[in-house]
Short mmCIF file of C-alpha atoms and ligand atoms in Angstrom, two decimals:
data_model
loop_
_atom_site.label_atom_id
_atom_site.label_comp_id
_atom_site.label_asym_id
_atom_site.label_seq_id
_atom_site.Cartn_x
_atom_site.Cartn_y
_atom_site.Cartn_z
CA MET A 1 -7.48 -26.20 4.25
CA PHE A 2 -6.90 -23.27 6.60
CA SER A 3 -9.84 -21.09 5.81
CA PHE A 4 -10.10 -19.02 8.95
CA LYS A 5 -12.43 -16.09 8.73
CA ASN A 6 -9.89 -13.88 10.47
CA ILE A 7 -6.96 -13.88 12.88
CA GLN A 8 -9.26 -14.17 15.86
CA GLU A 9 -10.71 -17.44 14.53
CA TYR A 10 -7.21 -18.69 13.80
CA HIS A 11 -6.23 -17.94 17.38
CA SER A 12 -9.26 -19.78 18.70
CA ALA A 13 -8.27 -22.84 16.67
CA LEU A 14 -4.72 -22.61 18.09
CA ALA A 15 -6.06 -22.27 21.61
CA ARG A 16 -8.28 -25.35 21.15
CA GLU A 17 -5.16 -27.17 19.87
CA GLU A 18 -6.85 -28.07 16.61
CA ILE A 19 -3.80 -26.89 14.69
CA THR A 20 -0.24 -25.76 15.27
CA CYS A 21 1.71 -22.85 13.84
CA ARG A 22 4.08 -25.34 12.22
CA GLU A 23 1.24 -26.96 10.30
CA VAL A 24 -0.03 -23.58 9.25
CA ILE A 25 3.34 -22.29 8.09
CA LYS A 26 3.98 -25.47 6.11
CA TYR A 27 0.62 -25.08 4.45
CA TYR A 28 1.48 -21.52 3.39
CA LEU A 29 4.94 -22.51 2.18
CA ASP A 30 3.36 -25.19 -0.01
CA ARG A 31 0.84 -22.70 -1.34
CA ILE A 32 3.64 -20.30 -2.25
CA GLN A 33 5.41 -23.02 -4.17
CA GLU A 34 2.27 -24.10 -6.01
CA SER A 35 1.55 -20.49 -6.95
CA SER A 36 5.03 -19.57 -8.14
CA SER A 37 3.64 -18.61 -11.57
CA LEU A 38 2.12 -15.53 -9.94
CA ASN A 39 5.65 -14.26 -9.24
CA ALA A 40 4.40 -12.67 -6.03
CA PHE A 41 7.43 -13.43 -3.86
CA VAL A 42 11.01 -12.31 -4.24
CA LYS A 43 12.37 -14.31 -1.30
CA VAL A 44 10.81 -16.94 0.93
CA PHE A 45 12.34 -17.48 4.38
CA GLU A 46 11.37 -21.12 4.54
CA GLU A 47 13.58 -22.70 7.18
CA GLU A 48 13.49 -19.71 9.40
CA ALA A 49 9.71 -19.46 9.26
CA ILE A 50 9.32 -23.13 10.20
CA TYR A 51 11.76 -22.70 13.07
CA ARG A 52 9.92 -19.68 14.40
CA ALA A 53 6.59 -21.47 14.10
CA GLY A 54 8.04 -24.25 16.26
CA GLU A 55 9.14 -21.74 18.87
CA LEU A 56 5.68 -20.20 18.90
CA ASP A 57 4.07 -23.61 19.33
CA GLN A 58 6.28 -24.19 22.36
CA ILE A 59 5.21 -20.90 23.85
CA ARG A 60 1.58 -21.84 23.48
CA GLN A 61 2.13 -25.35 24.81
CA SER A 62 3.81 -23.87 27.87
CA GLY A 63 0.50 -22.20 28.66
CA ALA A 64 1.81 -18.66 28.22
CA PRO A 65 -0.74 -16.26 26.71
CA MET A 66 -0.57 -15.78 22.97
CA ALA A 67 0.68 -12.42 21.73
CA LYS A 68 -1.60 -10.31 19.54
CA LEU A 69 -0.20 -11.68 16.28
CA HIS A 70 0.91 -15.10 17.51
CA GLY A 71 1.66 -17.21 14.43
CA VAL A 72 0.19 -14.72 11.99
CA VAL A 73 1.81 -15.25 8.61
CA VAL A 74 3.01 -11.94 7.19
CA SER A 75 4.91 -10.97 4.04
CA LEU A 76 6.75 -7.70 3.45
CA LYS A 77 6.92 -5.65 0.28
CA ASP A 78 10.52 -5.62 -0.93
CA VAL A 79 11.03 -2.06 0.32
CA ILE A 80 10.65 -2.78 4.05
CA SER A 81 13.81 -3.68 5.95
CA TYR A 82 14.14 -6.85 8.00
CA LYS A 83 17.53 -7.11 9.65
CA ASN A 84 20.01 -9.46 7.92
CA HIS A 85 17.50 -10.26 5.19
CA PRO A 86 17.67 -9.15 1.58
CA VAL A 87 15.76 -6.00 0.61
CA SER A 88 16.18 -4.70 -2.92
CA ALA A 89 13.26 -2.37 -3.80
CA SER A 90 12.95 -4.82 -6.73
CA SER A 91 15.86 -2.99 -8.32
CA ALA A 92 19.14 -4.20 -9.78
CA ILE A 93 20.88 -1.41 -7.91
CA LEU A 94 20.20 -3.15 -4.57
CA LYS A 95 20.25 -6.70 -5.83
CA ASP A 96 22.51 -8.25 -3.19
CA PHE A 97 21.81 -5.81 -0.41
CA LYS A 98 20.89 -7.03 3.06
CA ALA A 99 19.12 -4.84 5.59
CA VAL A 100 21.34 -3.77 8.47
CA TYR A 101 18.42 -3.06 10.76
CA SER A 102 14.71 -3.81 10.89
CA ALA A 103 11.98 -1.31 10.16
CA THR A 104 10.12 -0.23 13.30
CA VAL A 105 6.95 -1.85 11.96
CA VAL A 106 8.81 -5.15 11.52
CA ASP A 107 10.16 -5.06 15.07
CA ARG A 108 6.63 -4.47 16.32
CA LEU A 109 5.22 -7.35 14.26
CA LEU A 110 7.86 -9.71 15.59
CA LYS A 111 7.37 -8.61 19.15
CA GLU A 112 3.72 -9.63 18.88
CA GLY A 113 4.53 -13.08 17.52
CA ALA A 114 4.12 -12.66 13.75
CA ILE A 115 6.00 -14.94 11.37
CA ILE A 116 7.64 -13.17 8.42
CA ILE A 117 7.36 -15.63 5.57
CA GLY A 118 9.16 -13.66 2.86
CA THR A 119 9.41 -10.53 0.75
CA CYS A 120 7.04 -9.59 -2.04
CA ASN A 121 7.69 -8.37 -5.54
CA CYS A 122 6.90 -4.73 -6.33
CA ASP A 123 7.56 -1.99 -8.85
CA GLU A 124 11.14 -0.75 -8.67
CA PHE A 125 11.42 1.72 -5.77
CA ALA A 126 7.61 1.56 -5.53
CA MET A 127 7.21 3.50 -8.79
CA GLY A 128 4.41 2.21 -10.94
CA ASN A 129 0.94 0.75 -10.87
CA THR A 130 1.30 -2.56 -12.68
CA ASN A 131 4.34 -4.19 -11.05
CA GLU A 132 5.86 -4.34 -14.51
CA ASN A 133 8.74 -2.05 -13.50
CA SER A 134 10.29 -4.73 -11.28
CA VAL A 135 13.67 -6.29 -12.02
CA TYR A 136 11.99 -9.61 -11.12
CA GLY A 137 9.22 -9.17 -13.69
CA VAL A 138 5.47 -8.71 -13.57
CA VAL A 139 3.20 -10.15 -10.86
CA ARG A 140 0.19 -11.99 -12.30
CA ASN A 141 -3.31 -11.36 -11.07
CA PRO A 142 -4.73 -14.41 -9.25
CA PHE A 143 -8.12 -13.79 -10.94
CA ASP A 144 -6.66 -13.78 -14.44
CA LYS A 145 -3.02 -14.44 -15.25
CA ASN A 146 -3.13 -12.21 -18.33
CA LYS A 147 -3.85 -9.25 -16.12
CA VAL A 148 -1.51 -7.45 -13.78
CA ALA A 149 -1.85 -7.60 -10.00
CA GLY A 150 -1.43 -3.83 -9.88
CA GLY A 151 1.29 -1.82 -8.29
CA SER A 152 3.43 -0.90 -6.85
CA SER A 153 2.68 -3.45 -4.07
CA GLY A 154 1.54 -6.03 -6.66
CA GLY A 155 3.25 -8.99 -5.00
CA SER A 156 1.70 -8.17 -1.63
CA ALA A 157 -1.84 -7.93 -3.01
CA ALA A 158 -1.50 -11.08 -5.12
CA ALA A 159 -0.04 -12.97 -2.15
CA VAL A 160 -2.96 -12.10 0.13
CA SER A 161 -5.53 -12.66 -2.61
CA ALA A 162 -4.14 -16.09 -3.53
CA GLY A 163 -3.95 -17.15 0.12
CA LEU A 164 -0.13 -17.23 0.30
CA CYS A 165 -0.03 -15.29 3.58
CA MET A 166 -2.54 -13.72 5.95
CA ILE A 167 -1.28 -10.16 5.87
CA SER A 168 1.18 -8.20 3.77
CA LEU A 169 2.73 -4.86 4.53
CA GLY A 170 3.13 -2.56 1.56
CA SER A 171 3.92 1.09 1.04
CA ASP A 172 1.52 3.65 -0.36
CA THR A 173 2.86 6.87 -1.85
CA GLY A 174 0.04 7.46 -4.28
CA GLY A 175 -2.13 4.37 -4.07
CA SER A 176 0.31 1.47 -4.12
CA VAL A 177 -1.52 -0.42 -1.40
CA ARG A 178 -5.09 0.45 -2.37
CA GLN A 179 -4.79 0.05 -6.14
CA PRO A 180 -3.36 -3.50 -6.22
CA ALA A 181 -5.79 -4.44 -3.44
CA ASP A 182 -8.60 -3.19 -5.69
CA PHE A 183 -7.27 -5.21 -8.65
CA CYS A 184 -6.88 -8.39 -6.58
CA GLY A 185 -10.10 -8.26 -4.54
CA VAL A 186 -8.59 -7.71 -1.08
CA VAL A 187 -8.63 -4.92 1.52
CA GLY A 188 -5.92 -2.25 1.18
CA PHE A 189 -5.44 0.38 3.86
CA LYS A 190 -3.25 3.49 3.91
CA PRO A 191 -3.23 5.17 7.32
CA THR A 192 -2.95 8.87 8.19
CA TYR A 193 0.48 10.17 7.24
CA GLY A 194 2.77 9.59 10.23
CA ALA A 195 0.60 6.93 11.89
CA ASN A 196 3.14 4.24 11.02
CA SER A 197 6.84 4.92 11.33
CA ARG A 198 8.74 5.06 8.04
CA HIS A 199 11.98 4.04 9.74
CA GLY A 200 13.36 1.16 7.68
CA LEU A 201 11.16 1.84 4.66
CA ILE A 202 13.14 2.50 1.49
CA ALA A 203 12.09 6.04 0.55
CA TYR A 204 10.36 7.01 -2.65
CA ALA A 205 8.75 10.39 -1.83
CA SER A 206 9.10 10.94 1.89
CA SER A 207 6.28 13.43 2.44
CA PHE A 208 3.85 10.99 0.76
CA ASP A 209 5.16 7.54 1.76
CA GLN A 210 3.22 5.59 4.32
CA ILE A 211 3.37 1.91 5.23
CA GLY A 212 0.00 0.32 4.59
CA ILE A 213 -1.64 -3.02 5.24
CA ILE A 214 -3.17 -5.53 2.84
CA GLY A 215 -5.44 -8.18 4.31
CA ASN A 216 -8.60 -10.19 3.87
CA ASN A 217 -10.87 -8.37 6.26
CA ILE A 218 -11.23 -5.24 8.35
CA ALA A 219 -10.75 -6.94 11.73
CA ASP A 220 -7.31 -8.23 10.74
CA ILE A 221 -6.25 -4.89 9.27
CA GLN A 222 -7.36 -3.09 12.40
CA LEU A 223 -5.48 -5.51 14.65
CA VAL A 224 -2.25 -5.23 12.67
CA PHE A 225 -2.56 -1.45 12.51
CA ASP A 226 -2.95 -1.32 16.27
CA VAL A 227 0.27 -3.35 16.63
CA ILE A 228 2.50 -1.48 14.18
CA SER A 229 1.37 2.14 14.60
CA GLY A 230 2.47 4.69 17.17
CA PRO A 231 5.23 7.19 17.86
CA ASP A 232 8.80 6.35 17.01
CA ASN A 233 11.96 8.24 17.86
CA PHE A 234 13.57 7.03 14.65
CA ASP A 235 11.09 8.92 12.48
CA SER A 236 10.58 12.60 13.17
CA THR A 237 7.51 12.67 10.92
CA ALA A 238 5.77 9.95 12.95
CA LEU A 239 2.80 11.22 14.92
CA GLN A 240 3.55 11.94 18.57
CA GLN A 241 0.51 10.03 19.69
CA LYS A 242 -0.87 6.67 18.73
CA ILE A 243 -4.19 6.81 16.93
CA VAL A 244 -6.95 5.48 19.18
CA LEU A 245 -9.38 3.03 17.67
CA GLU A 246 -12.01 3.27 20.35
CA GLY A 247 -15.47 4.82 20.32
CA PRO A 248 -16.56 4.71 16.69
CA LYS A 249 -19.52 6.86 15.77
CA GLU A 250 -22.87 5.26 15.18
CA ILE A 251 -23.42 4.89 11.46
CA SER A 252 -26.78 6.65 11.63
CA LYS A 253 -25.03 9.69 13.10
CA MET A 254 -22.31 9.81 10.48
CA ARG A 255 -22.31 12.42 7.78
CA ILE A 256 -21.13 10.81 4.60
CA GLY A 257 -20.33 12.39 1.25
CA VAL A 258 -19.56 11.14 -2.22
CA PHE A 259 -17.38 12.98 -4.72
CA THR A 260 -19.63 13.53 -7.72
CA ASP A 261 -16.76 14.78 -9.87
CA ALA A 262 -15.10 11.42 -9.37
CA LEU A 263 -18.28 9.55 -10.33
CA ASN A 264 -18.78 11.70 -13.40
CA HIS A 265 -15.17 11.57 -14.50
CA PRO A 266 -14.83 10.48 -18.15
CA SER A 267 -12.11 7.96 -17.26
CA LEU A 268 -14.43 5.99 -14.97
CA ASP A 269 -15.73 2.63 -16.17
CA PRO A 270 -19.57 2.96 -16.24
CA GLU A 271 -20.00 -0.34 -14.39
CA ILE A 272 -17.83 0.88 -11.52
CA ARG A 273 -19.85 4.08 -11.41
CA LEU A 274 -23.11 2.17 -11.19
CA ALA A 275 -21.78 -0.11 -8.47
CA ILE A 276 -20.75 2.83 -6.29
CA LEU A 277 -24.08 4.56 -6.90
CA LYS A 278 -25.86 1.37 -5.87
CA THR A 279 -23.90 1.34 -2.60
CA VAL A 280 -24.87 4.97 -2.03
CA ASP A 281 -28.51 3.98 -2.61
CA ASP A 282 -28.17 1.07 -0.20
CA LEU A 283 -26.82 3.41 2.45
CA GLU A 284 -29.77 5.71 1.96
CA LEU A 285 -32.22 2.82 2.07
CA ASN A 286 -30.72 2.00 5.44
CA GLY A 287 -31.35 5.52 6.59
CA VAL A 288 -27.83 6.90 6.14
CA LEU A 289 -27.78 10.20 4.29
CA VAL A 290 -25.12 10.62 1.64
CA ASP A 291 -24.45 14.11 0.31
CA LYS A 292 -23.09 14.74 -3.15
CA ILE A 293 -19.93 16.83 -2.85
CA ASN A 294 -18.25 18.78 -5.61
CA PHE A 295 -14.54 18.32 -5.92
CA ASP A 296 -13.48 20.49 -8.81
CA LEU A 297 -9.73 20.21 -8.14
CA LEU A 298 -9.77 16.59 -9.29
CA ASP A 299 -7.97 17.15 -12.57
CA TYR A 300 -5.08 18.93 -10.88
CA ILE A 301 -4.15 16.21 -8.48
CA VAL A 302 -2.30 13.80 -10.76
CA PRO A 303 -0.03 16.51 -12.24
CA ALA A 304 0.70 17.94 -8.78
CA TYR A 305 1.40 14.45 -7.45
CA TYR A 306 3.86 13.55 -10.21
CA VAL A 307 5.72 16.87 -10.00
CA LEU A 308 6.16 16.63 -6.23
CA THR A 309 6.90 12.92 -5.96
CA THR A 310 9.45 12.90 -8.77
CA ALA A 311 11.14 15.90 -7.15
CA GLU A 312 11.38 14.09 -3.83
CA ALA A 313 12.41 10.86 -5.52
CA SER A 314 15.24 12.50 -7.44
CA SER A 315 16.64 13.72 -4.14
CA ASN A 316 16.01 10.49 -2.19
CA LEU A 317 17.58 8.32 -4.86
CA SER A 318 20.78 10.35 -5.06
CA ARG A 319 22.16 8.18 -2.25
CA TYR A 320 22.51 5.19 -4.59
CA ASP A 321 25.89 6.03 -6.02
CA GLY A 322 27.67 2.69 -5.76
CA VAL A 323 29.94 3.95 -2.99
CA ARG A 324 27.87 3.18 0.07
CA TYR A 325 25.30 0.83 -1.34
CA GLY A 326 24.37 -1.25 -4.23
CA HIS A 327 25.51 -1.96 -7.68
CA LEU A 328 29.12 -1.30 -8.50
CA SER A 329 29.86 -1.30 -12.20
CA PRO A 330 32.53 -3.78 -13.27
CA ALA A 331 33.67 -1.26 -15.89
CA ARG A 332 36.68 0.85 -14.90
CA ALA A 333 36.02 4.51 -14.30
CA ASP A 334 38.88 6.95 -13.79
CA GLU A 335 36.74 9.94 -12.99
CA LEU A 336 34.30 10.20 -10.12
CA GLU A 337 31.46 11.49 -12.27
CA ILE A 338 31.84 8.67 -14.75
CA PHE A 339 31.97 6.21 -11.85
CA TYR A 340 28.63 7.49 -10.51
CA LYS A 341 27.10 7.53 -13.96
CA LYS A 342 28.08 3.95 -14.68
CA ASN A 343 26.78 2.60 -11.37
CA ARG A 344 23.51 4.44 -11.62
CA SER A 345 22.90 3.86 -15.33
CA GLU A 346 23.45 0.14 -14.94
CA GLY A 347 21.59 -0.18 -11.64
CA PHE A 348 18.37 1.78 -12.15
CA GLY A 349 15.58 0.68 -14.47
CA LYS A 350 13.83 2.79 -17.09
CA GLU A 351 10.92 4.14 -15.04
CA VAL A 352 13.15 5.15 -12.14
CA LYS A 353 15.53 6.97 -14.49
CA LYS A 354 12.61 8.75 -16.10
CA ARG A 355 11.42 9.97 -12.72
CA ILE A 356 14.87 11.07 -11.58
CA ILE A 357 15.22 13.12 -14.77
CA LEU A 358 11.74 14.61 -14.39
CA GLY A 359 12.30 15.37 -10.71
CA THR A 360 15.65 17.00 -11.35
CA TYR A 361 14.04 19.08 -14.08
CA VAL A 362 11.18 20.39 -11.94
CA LEU A 363 13.66 21.29 -9.22
CA SER A 364 16.11 23.03 -11.55
CA GLU A 365 16.58 26.77 -11.13
CA GLY A 366 14.83 27.87 -14.31
CA TYR A 367 11.73 25.72 -13.81
CA PHE A 368 11.34 25.53 -10.05
CA ASP A 369 8.65 28.19 -9.80
CA ALA A 370 6.78 27.06 -12.87
CA TYR A 371 6.42 23.46 -11.70
CA PHE A 372 7.50 22.68 -8.15
CA THR A 373 6.13 25.84 -6.52
CA LYS A 374 2.87 25.56 -8.47
CA ALA A 375 2.43 21.95 -7.45
CA GLN A 376 3.09 22.88 -3.81
CA GLN A 377 0.38 25.51 -4.12
CA VAL A 378 -2.04 22.91 -5.43
CA ARG A 379 -1.12 20.65 -2.52
CA ASN A 380 -1.77 23.45 -0.01
CA LEU A 381 -5.10 24.15 -1.63
CA LEU A 382 -6.03 20.50 -1.42
CA VAL A 383 -5.06 20.33 2.24
CA LYS A 384 -7.24 23.34 3.05
CA GLU A 385 -10.12 22.01 0.98
CA SER A 386 -9.84 18.64 2.65
CA GLU A 387 -9.84 20.19 6.13
CA LYS A 388 -13.10 21.90 5.23
CA ILE A 389 -14.63 18.73 3.82
CA PHE A 390 -13.77 16.61 6.83
CA LYS A 391 -14.95 19.20 9.27
CA LYS A 392 -18.34 18.69 7.76
CA TYR A 393 -18.20 14.99 6.85
CA ASP A 394 -17.12 11.93 8.77
CA ALA A 395 -16.29 10.04 5.60
CA VAL A 396 -16.22 10.40 1.83
CA LEU A 397 -16.70 7.68 -0.77
CA MET A 398 -15.26 7.37 -4.24
CA PRO A 399 -13.94 4.67 -6.54
CA THR A 400 -10.42 3.35 -5.90
CA VAL A 401 -9.37 3.01 -9.55
CA PRO A 402 -11.23 4.09 -12.73
CA HIS A 403 -11.13 0.56 -14.19
CA THR A 404 -10.33 -3.06 -13.30
CA ALA A 405 -6.83 -4.60 -13.68
CA PHE A 406 -4.85 -3.73 -16.83
CA GLU A 407 -3.82 -6.42 -19.32
CA THR A 408 -0.12 -7.15 -18.96
CA GLY A 409 2.02 -5.18 -21.43
CA ASN A 410 -0.58 -2.48 -22.08
CA VAL A 411 0.77 0.29 -19.91
CA ALA A 412 4.15 0.35 -21.64
CA LYS A 413 2.31 1.47 -24.78
CA ASP A 414 0.65 4.40 -23.04
CA PRO A 415 2.46 5.38 -19.84
CA VAL A 416 0.66 8.71 -19.43
CA SER A 417 -2.74 7.08 -19.19
CA ALA A 418 -1.30 4.83 -16.49
CA TYR A 419 -0.29 7.92 -14.50
CA LEU A 420 -3.79 9.30 -14.96
CA ALA A 421 -5.26 6.08 -13.58
CA ASP A 422 -3.93 7.17 -10.16
CA ILE A 423 -6.53 9.94 -10.12
CA PHE A 424 -8.58 8.62 -7.21
CA THR A 425 -5.80 7.38 -4.95
CA VAL A 426 -3.23 10.22 -4.86
CA TYR A 427 -5.59 12.63 -3.09
CA ALA A 428 -5.18 10.85 0.25
CA ASN A 429 -1.38 11.04 0.01
CA LEU A 430 -1.31 14.68 -1.06
CA THR A 431 -3.40 15.57 1.99
CA GLY A 432 -2.16 12.93 4.46
CA ILE A 433 -5.60 11.51 5.23
CA PRO A 434 -6.35 7.80 5.73
CA ALA A 435 -8.04 5.79 2.98
CA LEU A 436 -9.11 2.21 2.48
CA SER A 437 -10.14 0.17 -0.53
CA LEU A 438 -12.90 -2.31 0.24
CA PRO A 439 -13.41 -5.14 -2.28
CA LEU A 440 -17.18 -5.19 -2.62
CA TYR A 441 -17.79 -5.84 -6.28
CA ARG A 442 -17.22 -8.07 -9.27
CA HIS A 443 -17.19 -6.65 -12.81
CA SER A 444 -18.91 -8.41 -15.72
CA ASN A 445 -15.39 -8.99 -17.09
CA GLY A 446 -14.82 -11.28 -14.09
CA MET A 447 -12.40 -8.99 -12.24
CA PRO A 448 -12.90 -7.67 -8.71
CA PHE A 449 -12.93 -4.00 -7.75
CA GLY A 450 -13.51 -1.94 -4.65
CA ILE A 451 -14.91 1.23 -3.19
CA GLN A 452 -12.61 3.73 -1.52
CA ILE A 453 -13.47 5.20 1.88
CA LEU A 454 -11.67 8.33 3.11
CA THR A 455 -11.91 10.09 6.45
CA GLY A 456 -10.23 13.06 8.09
CA LYS A 457 -6.76 12.70 9.61
CA LYS A 458 -6.50 10.28 12.56
CA ASN A 459 -10.10 9.22 12.11
CA GLU A 460 -9.24 5.59 11.38
CA VAL A 461 -11.80 4.38 13.89
CA ASN A 462 -14.67 5.65 11.77
CA LEU A 463 -12.98 4.50 8.58
CA PHE A 464 -12.99 0.92 9.88
CA ARG A 465 -16.49 1.28 11.27
CA LEU A 466 -17.91 2.41 7.94
CA ALA A 467 -16.00 -0.29 6.08
CA ASP A 468 -17.55 -2.92 8.36
CA TYR A 469 -20.96 -1.44 7.79
CA LEU A 470 -20.59 -1.37 4.00
CA ASN A 471 -19.54 -5.00 4.11
CA SER A 472 -22.60 -5.90 6.12
CA ILE A 473 -25.12 -4.11 3.92
CA ASN A 474 -23.47 -5.49 0.80
CA LYS A 475 -24.19 -9.00 2.04
CA GLN A 476 -27.88 -8.27 2.64
N1 LIG B 501 1.35 4.66 -9.09
C1 LIG B 501 1.91 5.66 -8.26
C2 LIG B 501 3.31 6.01 -8.70
O1 LIG B 501 3.82 5.34 -9.54
C3 LIG B 501 1.87 5.23 -6.82
C4 LIG B 501 3.07 4.57 -6.32
C5 LIG B 501 3.05 4.27 -4.86
O2 LIG B 501 2.05 4.51 -4.16
N2 LIG B 501 4.18 3.82 -4.36
O3 LIG B 501 3.88 6.93 -8.23
#
């Protein structure tokens, strides 16, 4: 019923009094209920959302101007804090935990009139790429229920794709916004590291984590990014200046590259390869030159990513000891160490434990130089390489994921190949650059997939510009 092209159209309909926020929120709440088999939501804030919609309607009726996100229906990945609301990182260890403050991004959404409709299922502590590591179970792909929605922000991507909300905020440490967006046929955007404050985001690997946006179109993503981004005293890694989205370059003046090593990678589905090559051809037919760029470090990035993120995770997750937060084992423990062990062993799931063990190992005295230091060196190399690339190019293209959505249950049989499937997304997090997955294509197996656009740091304006352009030429 409410098929607005974007938020702007929705706002026009509100302004013309064709609809009210209450009607809209009720529509979405019904949709969520009808689509419960997707398992996209962990909690739905039904009464509260209806109440807030009523308040917003009154504001509009009073003739006051509408805020930037007036009545926009937003969901939050279950790792983003919303004061006095449950947030559990889809983990048993935080099962009954309620946030004591709101994330900065949530405060900014609310200030501009957004309605938070609920929290979305995800992989436990954002670790995974199928959403099968969640204590609440797998999220189903709206295109095919036997396939996963992706991860770790699987609930967020499925919710946007199935029309259960307009926007969802996720977190992207190594692709968790872009990969599920790719699997579910929606737009997934990870900004420059530090563009969005991480205050109130449950940490996985702090030097990689960034709050990202999942939506239906570029205009909406851009609007929400403009609202939530900017400096924040609560996060010392937040950029000191807000990223400006004005003055995009003309497409004909852009220098664009494509990573040939990514296109020739043996893991890449040939149909995805052809689709990206076709887009490159289309760009050239429209007079935009696309250079082939070598990227021979490609095979090092997944190992470096998993060494560094597990190291950071093992340290970040040490705070869950059952004393200050989370699961407290009912079993009696007379010694402190046993007490910690019980709480943590019962509270954390298998994948999280595996990563804590791996992270502790790579940080241990005997292995630190062999693994952690080496991985840091690879990261430094990548940062330098990327600076060079983006001095020369305004944007680079590559696939988002080597294949379309996995069948449910498959990854458990071969977890290493699932890690390797992050090959195209982790680069942006290792180097801190922005990246966006644009859902341009449909595979012959019926599943959607996207193209990934990357630009240099803080160059979001050209990222969005190119995404718009690719959308337009794809429709021709
Ligand atoms: N799949 C990656 C991982 O498991 C990415 C996760 C993320 O971006 N949060 O680490």
